mmCIF file of C-alpha atoms and ligand atoms in Angstrom:
data_model
loop_
_atom_site.group_PDB
_atom_site.id
_atom_site.type_symbol
_atom_site.label_atom_id
_atom_site.label_comp_id
_atom_site.label_asym_id
_atom_site.label_seq_id
_atom_site.Cartn_x
_atom_site.Cartn_y
_atom_site.Cartn_z
ATOM 1 C CA GLN R 22 -19.488 12.566 6.748
ATOM 2 C CA ILE R 23 -18.022 9.586 8.879
ATOM 3 C CA SER R 24 -20.866 7.337 9.706
ATOM 4 C CA THR R 25 -20.691 5.678 13.513
ATOM 5 C CA ASN R 26 -22.329 2.637 12.360
ATOM 6 C CA THR R 27 -21.689 0.166 15.305
ATOM 7 C CA SER R 28 -22.213 -2.976 13.702
ATOM 8 C CA SER R 29 -19.000 -4.189 12.844
ATOM 9 C CA THR R 30 -17.910 -6.032 9.990
ATOM 10 C CA VAL R 31 -14.025 -6.216 10.520
ATOM 11 C CA PRO R 32 -13.734 -9.046 13.397
ATOM 12 C CA GLN R 33 -12.786 -7.838 16.469
ATOM 13 C CA GLU R 34 -10.836 -10.085 18.654
ATOM 14 C CA ARG R 35 -12.846 -11.630 21.342
ATOM 15 C CA THR R 36 -10.430 -12.394 24.546
ATOM 16 C CA GLY R 37 -12.555 -10.610 27.179
ATOM 17 C CA ARG R 38 -9.147 -7.868 27.472
ATOM 18 C CA LYS R 39 -8.973 -4.540 26.544
ATOM 19 C CA GLU R 40 -7.398 -3.956 22.700
ATOM 20 C CA ASN R 41 -4.387 -2.463 24.141
ATOM 21 C CA VAL R 42 -3.353 -4.755 26.856
ATOM 22 C CA GLN R 43 -2.965 -7.403 24.708
ATOM 23 C CA PRO R 44 0.301 -8.960 25.213
ATOM 24 C CA GLN R 45 2.776 -8.744 22.183
ATOM 25 C CA ALA R 46 3.889 -12.420 22.452
ATOM 26 C CA LYS R 47 0.056 -13.700 21.615
ATOM 27 C CA LEU R 48 0.001 -10.914 18.722
ATOM 28 C CA LEU R 49 3.192 -12.395 17.025
ATOM 29 C CA ASP R 50 1.715 -16.164 16.888
ATOM 30 C CA ILE R 51 0.014 -16.335 13.575
ATOM 31 C CA PRO R 52 -2.403 -19.357 13.729
ATOM 32 C CA GLU R 53 -3.295 -21.304 10.711
ATOM 33 C CA TRP R 54 -5.500 -20.018 7.927
ATOM 34 C CA LYS R 55 -8.748 -20.824 6.316
ATOM 35 C CA HIS R 56 -10.408 -18.583 4.108
ATOM 36 C CA ASN R 57 -14.298 -17.235 4.959
ATOM 37 C CA THR R 58 -15.909 -16.259 1.619
ATOM 38 C CA THR R 59 -18.840 -14.711 3.430
ATOM 39 C CA LEU R 60 -16.805 -12.438 5.322
ATOM 40 C CA THR R 61 -14.504 -11.517 2.558
ATOM 41 C CA ALA R 62 -17.583 -10.791 0.361
ATOM 42 C CA ARG R 63 -19.467 -8.654 3.204
ATOM 43 C CA ILE R 64 -15.994 -6.703 3.768
ATOM 44 C CA ARG R 65 -16.062 -6.306 -0.202
ATOM 45 C CA LYS R 66 -19.579 -4.807 0.189
ATOM 46 C CA ASP R 67 -18.855 -2.772 3.127
ATOM 47 C CA ILE R 68 -15.685 -0.912 1.629
ATOM 48 C CA LEU R 69 -18.095 -0.077 -1.395
ATOM 49 C CA LYS R 70 -20.260 2.100 0.723
ATOM 50 C CA PHE R 71 -17.269 4.185 1.079
ATOM 51 C CA LEU R 72 -15.116 3.860 -1.886
ATOM 52 C CA ASP R 73 -15.093 2.282 -4.748
ATOM 53 C CA ALA R 74 -11.451 0.981 -6.020
ATOM 54 C CA GLU R 75 -12.171 0.954 -9.277
ATOM 55 C CA LYS R 76 -13.106 4.419 -9.668
ATOM 56 C CA ASP R 77 -11.115 5.625 -6.537
ATOM 57 C CA ILE R 78 -7.501 3.952 -7.861
ATOM 58 C CA SER R 79 -7.028 7.383 -10.067
ATOM 59 C CA VAL R 80 -8.198 10.422 -11.140
ATOM 60 C CA LEU R 81 -9.378 10.270 -14.479
ATOM 61 C CA LYS R 82 -8.613 12.865 -17.103
ATOM 62 C CA GLY R 83 -12.173 14.316 -17.312
ATOM 63 C CA LYS R 84 -11.836 15.205 -13.523
ATOM 64 C CA LEU R 85 -8.727 17.593 -13.801
ATOM 65 C CA LYS R 86 -7.066 19.440 -16.399
ATOM 66 C CA ALA R 87 -3.962 21.433 -16.638
ATOM 67 C CA GLY R 88 -3.720 24.427 -14.925
ATOM 68 C CA ASP R 89 -6.047 23.502 -12.121
ATOM 69 C CA ILE R 90 -5.016 24.189 -8.753
ATOM 70 C CA ILE R 91 -5.777 21.313 -5.895
ATOM 71 C CA HIS R 92 -5.424 21.453 -1.969
ATOM 72 C CA TYR R 93 -3.454 18.677 -0.930
ATOM 73 C CA ILE R 94 -5.552 16.242 1.329
ATOM 74 C CA PHE R 95 -2.859 16.614 4.586
ATOM 75 C CA ASP R 96 -1.748 20.193 4.130
ATOM 76 C CA ARG R 97 -5.139 22.064 3.035
ATOM 77 C CA ASP R 98 -3.470 25.048 3.145
ATOM 78 C CA ARG R 99 -0.869 24.178 0.468
ATOM 79 C CA THR R 100 -1.614 23.972 -3.506
ATOM 80 C CA LEU R 101 -0.539 22.037 -6.385
ATOM 81 C CA ASN R 102 -0.598 22.852 -9.934
ATOM 82 C CA ILE R 103 -1.757 20.144 -12.399
ATOM 83 C CA SER R 104 1.096 20.494 -15.060
ATOM 84 C CA HIS R 105 0.869 19.536 -18.734
ATOM 85 C CA THR R 106 2.831 16.209 -17.821
ATOM 86 C CA LEU R 107 0.523 15.434 -14.973
ATOM 87 C CA TYR R 108 -2.326 15.923 -17.002
ATOM 88 C CA GLU R 109 -0.984 13.991 -19.882
ATOM 89 C CA LEU R 110 -0.354 11.036 -17.649
ATOM 90 C CA LEU R 111 -4.039 10.910 -16.031
ATOM 91 C CA PRO R 112 -5.555 7.692 -17.134
ATOM 92 C CA ARG R 113 -8.688 8.153 -19.669
ATOM 93 C CA THR R 114 -10.161 4.914 -17.863
ATOM 94 C CA SER R 115 -9.464 3.096 -14.867
ATOM 95 C CA PRO R 116 -6.553 0.912 -15.012
ATOM 96 C CA MET R 117 -8.346 -1.352 -13.007
ATOM 97 C CA LYS R 118 -11.814 -1.321 -14.713
ATOM 98 C CA ASN R 119 -13.540 -4.840 -14.796
ATOM 99 C CA LYS R 120 -10.566 -6.262 -13.034
ATOM 100 C CA HIS R 121 -11.029 -9.848 -11.139
ATOM 101 C CA PHE R 122 -8.832 -12.084 -9.867
ATOM 102 C CA ARG R 123 -8.726 -15.212 -7.517
ATOM 103 C CA GLN R 124 -5.590 -14.491 -5.515
ATOM 104 C CA CYS R 125 -4.029 -11.914 -5.091
ATOM 105 C CA ALA R 126 -0.345 -10.769 -3.034
ATOM 106 C CA ILE R 127 0.157 -7.498 -1.267
ATOM 107 C CA VAL R 128 3.906 -7.285 -0.218
ATOM 108 C CA GLY R 129 4.822 -4.949 2.574
ATOM 109 C CA ASN R 130 8.649 -3.792 3.084
ATOM 110 C CA SER R 131 9.293 -5.645 6.501
ATOM 111 C CA GLY R 132 12.748 -7.250 6.918
ATOM 112 C CA ILE R 133 10.639 -10.289 7.940
ATOM 113 C CA LEU R 134 10.727 -11.506 4.235
ATOM 114 C CA LEU R 135 14.436 -11.736 4.145
ATOM 115 C CA LYS R 136 15.431 -15.644 4.183
ATOM 116 C CA SER R 137 11.580 -16.277 3.726
ATOM 117 C CA GLY R 138 12.293 -17.724 0.253
ATOM 118 C CA CYS R 139 8.641 -16.654 -0.398
ATOM 119 C CA GLY R 140 9.831 -15.418 -3.879
ATOM 120 C CA GLN R 141 8.181 -18.014 -5.823
ATOM 121 C CA GLU R 142 4.808 -18.250 -4.037
ATOM 122 C CA ILE R 143 4.446 -14.315 -4.045
ATOM 123 C CA ASP R 144 4.796 -14.443 -8.134
ATOM 124 C CA ALA R 145 2.388 -17.372 -8.034
ATOM 125 C CA HIS R 146 -0.409 -15.037 -7.373
ATOM 126 C CA GLN R 147 -2.480 -13.424 -10.270
ATOM 127 C CA PHE R 148 -2.011 -10.104 -9.146
ATOM 128 C CA VAL R 149 1.040 -8.791 -7.240
ATOM 129 C CA ILE R 150 1.006 -5.516 -5.326
ATOM 130 C CA ARG R 151 4.315 -3.978 -3.744
ATOM 131 C CA CYS R 152 5.014 -1.014 -2.145
ATOM 132 C CA ASN R 153 7.232 2.154 -2.620
ATOM 133 C CA LEU R 154 9.231 0.720 -5.266
ATOM 134 C CA ALA R 155 10.609 -1.559 -3.262
ATOM 135 C CA PRO R 156 13.568 -3.303 -4.944
ATOM 136 C CA VAL R 157 13.119 -6.846 -6.339
ATOM 137 C CA GLU R 158 15.973 -8.512 -8.699
ATOM 138 C CA GLU R 159 18.523 -8.721 -5.965
ATOM 139 C CA TYR R 160 15.981 -10.073 -3.250
ATOM 140 C CA ALA R 161 14.131 -12.272 -6.034
ATOM 141 C CA GLN R 162 14.186 -15.383 -4.099
ATOM 142 C CA ASP R 163 12.678 -13.960 -0.864
ATOM 143 C CA VAL R 164 10.425 -11.507 -2.522
ATOM 144 C CA GLY R 165 9.869 -12.127 -5.763
ATOM 145 C CA LEU R 166 9.851 -10.356 -9.279
ATOM 146 C CA LYS R 167 6.080 -10.106 -10.372
ATOM 147 C CA THR R 168 4.684 -6.545 -9.959
ATOM 148 C CA ASP R 169 1.451 -5.718 -11.282
ATOM 149 C CA LEU R 170 1.084 -2.607 -9.253
ATOM 150 C CA VAL R 171 3.935 -0.565 -7.182
ATOM 151 C CA THR R 172 2.854 2.550 -5.082
ATOM 152 C CA MET R 173 5.602 5.572 -4.765
ATOM 153 C CA ASN R 174 5.565 7.707 -2.279
ATOM 154 C CA PRO R 175 7.121 11.024 -3.758
ATOM 155 C CA SER R 176 9.198 10.905 -1.105
ATOM 156 C CA VAL R 177 10.937 7.564 -2.160
ATOM 157 C CA VAL R 178 12.289 9.615 -5.145
ATOM 158 C CA GLN R 179 14.547 11.214 -2.432
ATOM 159 C CA ARG R 180 14.821 8.257 0.235
ATOM 160 C CA ALA R 181 15.879 5.439 -2.650
ATOM 161 C CA PHE R 182 16.953 7.765 -5.817
ATOM 162 C CA GLU R 183 18.785 10.485 -3.929
ATOM 163 C CA ASP R 184 16.411 12.951 -5.495
ATOM 164 C CA LEU R 185 17.881 12.025 -9.158
ATOM 165 C CA LYS R 186 21.056 14.485 -8.625
ATOM 166 C CA ASN R 187 22.879 12.624 -11.307
ATOM 167 C CA GLU R 188 22.615 10.462 -14.168
ATOM 168 C CA THR R 189 23.445 7.551 -11.948
ATOM 169 C CA TRP R 190 20.692 7.836 -9.897
ATOM 170 C CA LYS R 191 18.170 8.714 -12.818
ATOM 171 C CA GLU R 192 19.352 5.446 -14.589
ATOM 172 C CA LYS R 193 18.413 3.533 -11.534
ATOM 173 C CA LEU R 194 14.981 4.868 -11.293
ATOM 174 C CA LEU R 195 14.492 4.003 -14.895
ATOM 175 C CA HIS R 196 15.632 0.640 -14.564
ATOM 176 C CA ARG R 197 12.960 -0.083 -11.747
ATOM 177 C CA LEU R 198 10.336 1.610 -14.148
ATOM 178 C CA LYS R 199 11.155 -0.381 -16.923
ATOM 179 C CA MET R 200 10.592 -3.769 -15.115
ATOM 180 C CA LEU R 201 7.301 -2.514 -14.576
ATOM 181 C CA ASP R 202 6.724 -3.590 -18.277
ATOM 182 C CA GLY R 203 2.876 -2.285 -18.267
ATOM 183 C CA GLY R 204 2.173 -2.517 -14.580
ATOM 184 C CA ILE R 205 0.476 -0.064 -12.631
ATOM 185 C CA LEU R 206 2.727 2.904 -11.030
ATOM 186 C CA TRP R 207 0.355 4.242 -8.348
ATOM 187 C CA ILE R 208 1.363 7.890 -7.387
ATOM 188 C CA PRO R 209 -0.101 9.596 -4.563
ATOM 189 C CA ALA R 210 0.409 13.001 -5.706
ATOM 190 C CA PHE R 211 -2.187 15.007 -3.894
ATOM 191 C CA MET R 212 -1.668 13.634 -0.224
ATOM 192 C CA ALA R 213 0.984 15.815 1.433
ATOM 193 C CA LYS R 214 2.938 18.739 0.447
ATOM 194 C CA GLY R 215 6.524 18.815 -0.495
ATOM 195 C CA GLY R 216 6.357 15.917 -3.325
ATOM 196 C CA GLU R 217 5.268 17.959 -6.206
ATOM 197 C CA GLU R 218 8.918 18.745 -7.969
ATOM 198 C CA ARG R 219 9.436 14.845 -7.222
ATOM 199 C CA VAL R 220 6.473 13.731 -8.885
ATOM 200 C CA GLU R 221 7.076 15.718 -11.803
ATOM 201 C CA TRP R 222 10.555 14.509 -12.314
ATOM 202 C CA VAL R 223 9.261 11.189 -12.381
ATOM 203 C CA ASN R 224 6.297 12.292 -14.852
ATOM 204 C CA ASN R 225 8.835 13.848 -17.121
ATOM 205 C CA LEU R 226 10.777 10.376 -17.106
ATOM 206 C CA ILE R 227 8.081 8.458 -18.162
ATOM 207 C CA VAL R 228 7.029 10.901 -20.922
ATOM 208 C CA LYS R 229 10.588 11.374 -22.357
ATOM 209 C CA HIS R 230 11.482 7.637 -22.369
ATOM 210 C CA LYS R 231 7.874 6.676 -23.434
ATOM 211 C CA LEU R 232 8.267 3.965 -20.773
ATOM 212 C CA HIS R 233 5.693 0.999 -20.822
ATOM 213 C CA LEU R 234 3.560 1.607 -17.741
ATOM 214 C CA GLN R 235 0.197 2.705 -16.639
ATOM 215 C CA THR R 236 0.163 5.725 -14.179
ATOM 216 C CA ALA R 237 -2.356 6.185 -11.666
ATOM 217 C CA TYR R 238 -2.917 9.215 -9.257
ATOM 218 C CA PRO R 239 -5.503 8.086 -6.492
ATOM 219 C CA SER R 240 -8.513 10.187 -5.937
ATOM 220 C CA LEU R 241 -8.605 13.300 -3.883
ATOM 221 C CA ARG R 242 -11.426 11.258 -1.499
ATOM 222 C CA LEU R 243 -9.718 8.136 -1.260
ATOM 223 C CA LEU R 244 -7.766 8.734 2.101
ATOM 224 C CA HIS R 245 -10.933 9.892 4.029
ATOM 225 C CA ALA R 246 -12.980 7.349 2.487
ATOM 226 C CA VAL R 247 -10.469 4.397 3.962
ATOM 227 C CA ARG R 248 -10.383 6.044 7.074
ATOM 228 C CA GLY R 249 -14.158 6.453 7.325
ATOM 229 C CA TYR R 250 -14.357 2.708 6.617
ATOM 230 C CA TRP R 251 -11.853 1.571 9.242
ATOM 231 C CA LEU R 252 -13.369 4.057 11.836
ATOM 232 C CA THR R 253 -16.920 2.378 11.737
ATOM 233 C CA ASN R 254 -15.438 -0.595 12.250
ATOM 234 C CA LYS R 255 -13.640 1.114 15.439
ATOM 235 C CA VAL R 256 -10.230 1.248 14.324
ATOM 236 C CA LEU R 257 -8.933 4.640 14.619
ATOM 237 C CA ILE R 258 -6.174 5.044 11.926
ATOM 238 C CA LYS R 259 -4.622 8.416 11.966
ATOM 239 C CA ARG R 260 -2.962 8.015 8.362
ATOM 240 C CA PRO R 261 -3.370 4.483 6.838
ATOM 241 C CA THR R 262 -0.229 3.357 5.937
ATOM 242 C CA THR R 263 0.189 2.240 2.044
ATOM 243 C CA GLY R 264 -0.043 -1.217 2.933
ATOM 244 C CA LEU R 265 -3.194 -0.585 4.523
ATOM 245 C CA LEU R 266 -4.650 1.331 1.751
ATOM 246 C CA MET R 267 -3.419 -1.371 -0.742
ATOM 247 C CA TYR R 268 -5.657 -4.195 1.073
ATOM 248 C CA THR R 269 -8.758 -1.715 1.402
ATOM 249 C CA LEU R 270 -8.577 -1.306 -2.423
ATOM 250 C CA ALA R 271 -7.780 -4.814 -3.442
ATOM 251 C CA THR R 272 -10.788 -6.255 -1.476
ATOM 252 C CA ARG R 273 -12.679 -4.918 -4.768
ATOM 253 C CA PHE R 274 -10.701 -6.977 -7.354
ATOM 254 C CA CYS R 275 -9.487 -10.032 -5.394
ATOM 255 C CA ASP R 276 -11.252 -13.204 -4.141
ATOM 256 C CA GLU R 277 -8.334 -14.167 -1.505
ATOM 257 C CA ILE R 278 -5.824 -11.549 -0.407
ATOM 258 C CA HIS R 279 -2.398 -12.880 1.175
ATOM 259 C CA LEU R 280 -0.303 -10.392 2.639
ATOM 260 C CA TYR R 281 3.739 -10.667 3.098
ATOM 261 C CA GLY R 282 6.076 -8.422 4.522
ATOM 262 C CA PHE R 283 3.931 -6.823 7.132
ATOM 263 C CA TRP R 284 5.659 -6.933 9.980
ATOM 264 C CA PRO R 285 5.448 -3.801 12.231
ATOM 265 C CA PHE R 286 7.943 -5.342 15.182
ATOM 266 C CA PRO R 287 11.681 -4.738 15.669
ATOM 267 C CA LYS R 288 12.043 -9.330 16.660
ATOM 268 C CA ASP R 289 10.362 -11.997 14.849
ATOM 269 C CA GLN R 290 8.702 -14.675 16.568
ATOM 270 C CA LYS R 291 11.540 -16.477 18.079
ATOM 271 C CA GLY R 292 13.306 -12.957 19.002
ATOM 272 C CA ASN R 293 15.738 -12.184 16.221
ATOM 273 C CA ALA R 294 16.239 -8.782 15.132
ATOM 274 C CA VAL R 295 13.665 -7.920 12.543
ATOM 275 C CA LYS R 296 14.603 -5.052 9.958
ATOM 276 C CA TYR R 297 12.229 -2.207 9.259
ATOM 277 C CA HIS R 298 12.958 -2.338 5.565
ATOM 278 C CA TYR R 299 14.272 -5.830 3.513
ATOM 279 C CA TYR R 300 16.211 -3.603 1.411
ATOM 280 C CA ASP R 301 18.078 -0.901 3.525
ATOM 281 C CA SER R 302 18.962 0.335 7.017
ATOM 282 C CA LEU R 303 16.149 2.755 7.466
ATOM 283 C CA THR R 304 15.118 2.291 11.427
ATOM 284 C CA TYR R 305 11.602 3.165 12.915
ATOM 285 C CA GLU R 306 10.028 3.520 16.160
ATOM 286 C CA TYR R 307 6.731 1.686 15.299
ATOM 287 C CA ASN R 308 5.062 2.730 18.530
ATOM 288 C CA SER R 309 6.299 6.444 18.739
ATOM 289 C CA ARG R 310 3.498 9.543 18.461
ATOM 290 C CA ALA R 311 5.876 11.373 16.208
ATOM 291 C CA THR R 312 5.377 8.732 13.397
ATOM 292 C CA PRO R 313 2.463 9.276 10.970
ATOM 293 C CA HIS R 314 1.233 5.956 11.138
ATOM 294 C CA THR R 315 -0.340 3.454 13.587
ATOM 295 C CA MET R 316 1.389 0.459 11.949
ATOM 296 C CA PRO R 317 1.271 -2.124 15.216
ATOM 297 C CA LEU R 318 -2.675 -1.209 15.358
ATOM 298 C CA GLU R 319 -3.150 -2.105 11.679
ATOM 299 C CA PHE R 320 -1.297 -5.516 12.407
ATOM 300 C CA LYS R 321 -3.265 -6.173 15.090
ATOM 301 C CA THR R 322 -6.423 -5.555 13.027
ATOM 302 C CA LEU R 323 -4.940 -7.370 10.250
ATOM 303 C CA ARG R 324 -4.126 -10.363 12.628
ATOM 304 C CA ASN R 325 -7.759 -10.412 13.596
ATOM 305 C CA MET R 326 -8.939 -10.533 9.875
ATOM 306 C CA HIS R 327 -6.429 -13.303 9.292
ATOM 307 C CA LEU R 328 -8.202 -15.355 12.463
ATOM 308 C CA GLN R 329 -11.620 -14.908 10.833
ATOM 309 C CA GLY R 330 -10.466 -15.950 7.559
ATOM 310 C CA ALA R 331 -10.894 -12.515 5.700
ATOM 311 C CA LEU R 332 -7.317 -12.380 4.407
ATOM 312 C CA LYS R 333 -3.991 -14.303 4.937
ATOM 313 C CA LEU R 334 -1.079 -12.937 6.566
ATOM 314 C CA ASN R 335 2.050 -14.750 5.740
ATOM 315 C CA VAL R 336 4.859 -14.317 8.209
ATOM 316 C CA GLY R 337 7.332 -17.416 8.352
ATOM 317 C CA ALA R 338 9.420 -18.802 5.405
ATOM 318 C CA CYS R 339 7.353 -20.399 2.609
ATOM 319 C CA ARG R 340 9.069 -23.537 1.985
HETATM 320 N N1 LIG O 30 5.126 -2.733 6.649
HETATM 321 C C1 LIG O 30 5.251 -3.237 7.765
HETATM 322 N N2 LIG O 30 6.163 -3.559 8.714
HETATM 323 C C2 LIG O 30 7.222 -2.954 8.314
HETATM 324 C C3 LIG O 30 7.649 -2.461 7.221
HETATM 325 C C4 LIG O 30 6.235 -2.311 6.303
HETATM 326 O O1 LIG O 30 4.059 -3.996 8.126
HETATM 327 N N3 LIG O 30 8.203 -3.485 8.850
HETATM 328 C C5 LIG O 30 4.135 -2.229 5.595
HETATM 329 C C6 LIG O 30 3.179 -1.179 6.043
HETATM 330 O O2 LIG O 30 1.935 -1.524 5.826
HETATM 331 C C7 LIG O 30 4.022 -0.563 4.703
HETATM 332 C C8 LIG O 30 3.950 -1.027 3.829
HETATM 333 O O3 LIG O 30 4.536 -2.287 4.252
HETATM 334 O O4 LIG O 30 2.706 0.731 4.110
HETATM 335 C C9 LIG O 30 5.166 -0.480 2.768
HETATM 336 O O5 LIG O 30 6.277 -0.436 3.646
HETATM 337 P P1 LIG O 30 6.748 1.135 3.510
HETATM 338 O O6 LIG O 30 7.203 1.459 2.060
HETATM 339 O O7 LIG O 30 8.185 1.223 4.569
HETATM 340 O O8 LIG O 30 5.881 2.236 3.984
HETATM 341 P P2 LIG O 30 5.936 3.455 4.377
HETATM 342 O O9 LIG O 30 7.463 3.919 4.771
HETATM 343 O O10 LIG O 30 5.364 3.561 5.774
HETATM 344 O O11 LIG O 30 4.886 4.302 3.547
HETATM 345 P P3 LIG O 30 3.577 4.907 3.826
HETATM 346 O O12 LIG O 30 3.893 6.039 4.887
HETATM 347 O O13 LIG O 30 3.356 4.953 2.224
HETATM 348 O O14 LIG O 30 3.199 3.699 4.478
#
């Protein structure tokens, strides 16, 4: 049940204008930042009313068993069988149990990172979260290498690893996973139909090669809980992006959260073209109704939170 609490803790911008007529130029301006520890603590407490990231970051072994059939969160009429491999890879205890960090970086995948020189700065954070197995080695100067948690939507196996159609692509994925070196691979396996086989392929690779990484499969309630939290703050998000999910989870473990690579606009502050992803040539219609996300609305919210000192948005160069 979603509460309709009106006492908003996520700062709304006090411009006197309606949200949807906020001029883009203003949105692109990211002013100086000062951490607001009181607000950060309040946001953490409020999010905890909806979800506990320590628990919701992954379903644990006791909760499901091999052979169970579950309904996908977005496609309720479609089901998924919990395979033996998936069961084997469910963690026994939360990979984030008792974890606490002073500074965390969440790295989104926008092309705004290119030529940023932010790699070292990102890697200096105690905990670094990345999205969708984005490549790092070739872009280390701009995005860094350290990866403590990386997400993997099942669609990434198709988009970035050609559905493992031959040994070359399997090797590429293996190489990327080996780089995690003890880090967490976060696979939203229960969200949307169509990914069952892909998740199984990846799980099989992990088991077969005894990869040194921790697996996590977000809880069935996570998505609704995240939406619920943002909704009580009057941010109506159809389907939160991975980036927003990561921010919401990270509030539980991180005192300061610094975002990099969040820029859902086709141009930078100077009017230069910005790629959707720093590493491929995909294009994206940020404002299209057809896309599942509302990235510009999310960005506006994150920017407002930056203004109030709850999180730090980095969009420029780091030197
Ligand atoms: N992002 C952004 N601006 C971009 C691209 C990405 O702000 N131009 C942020 C979004 O929060 C996004 C995250 O970086 O979720 C990771 O990017 P990507 O892998 O492209 O995410 P999506 O493909 O949108 O995947 P998902 O549907 O899981 O969010």
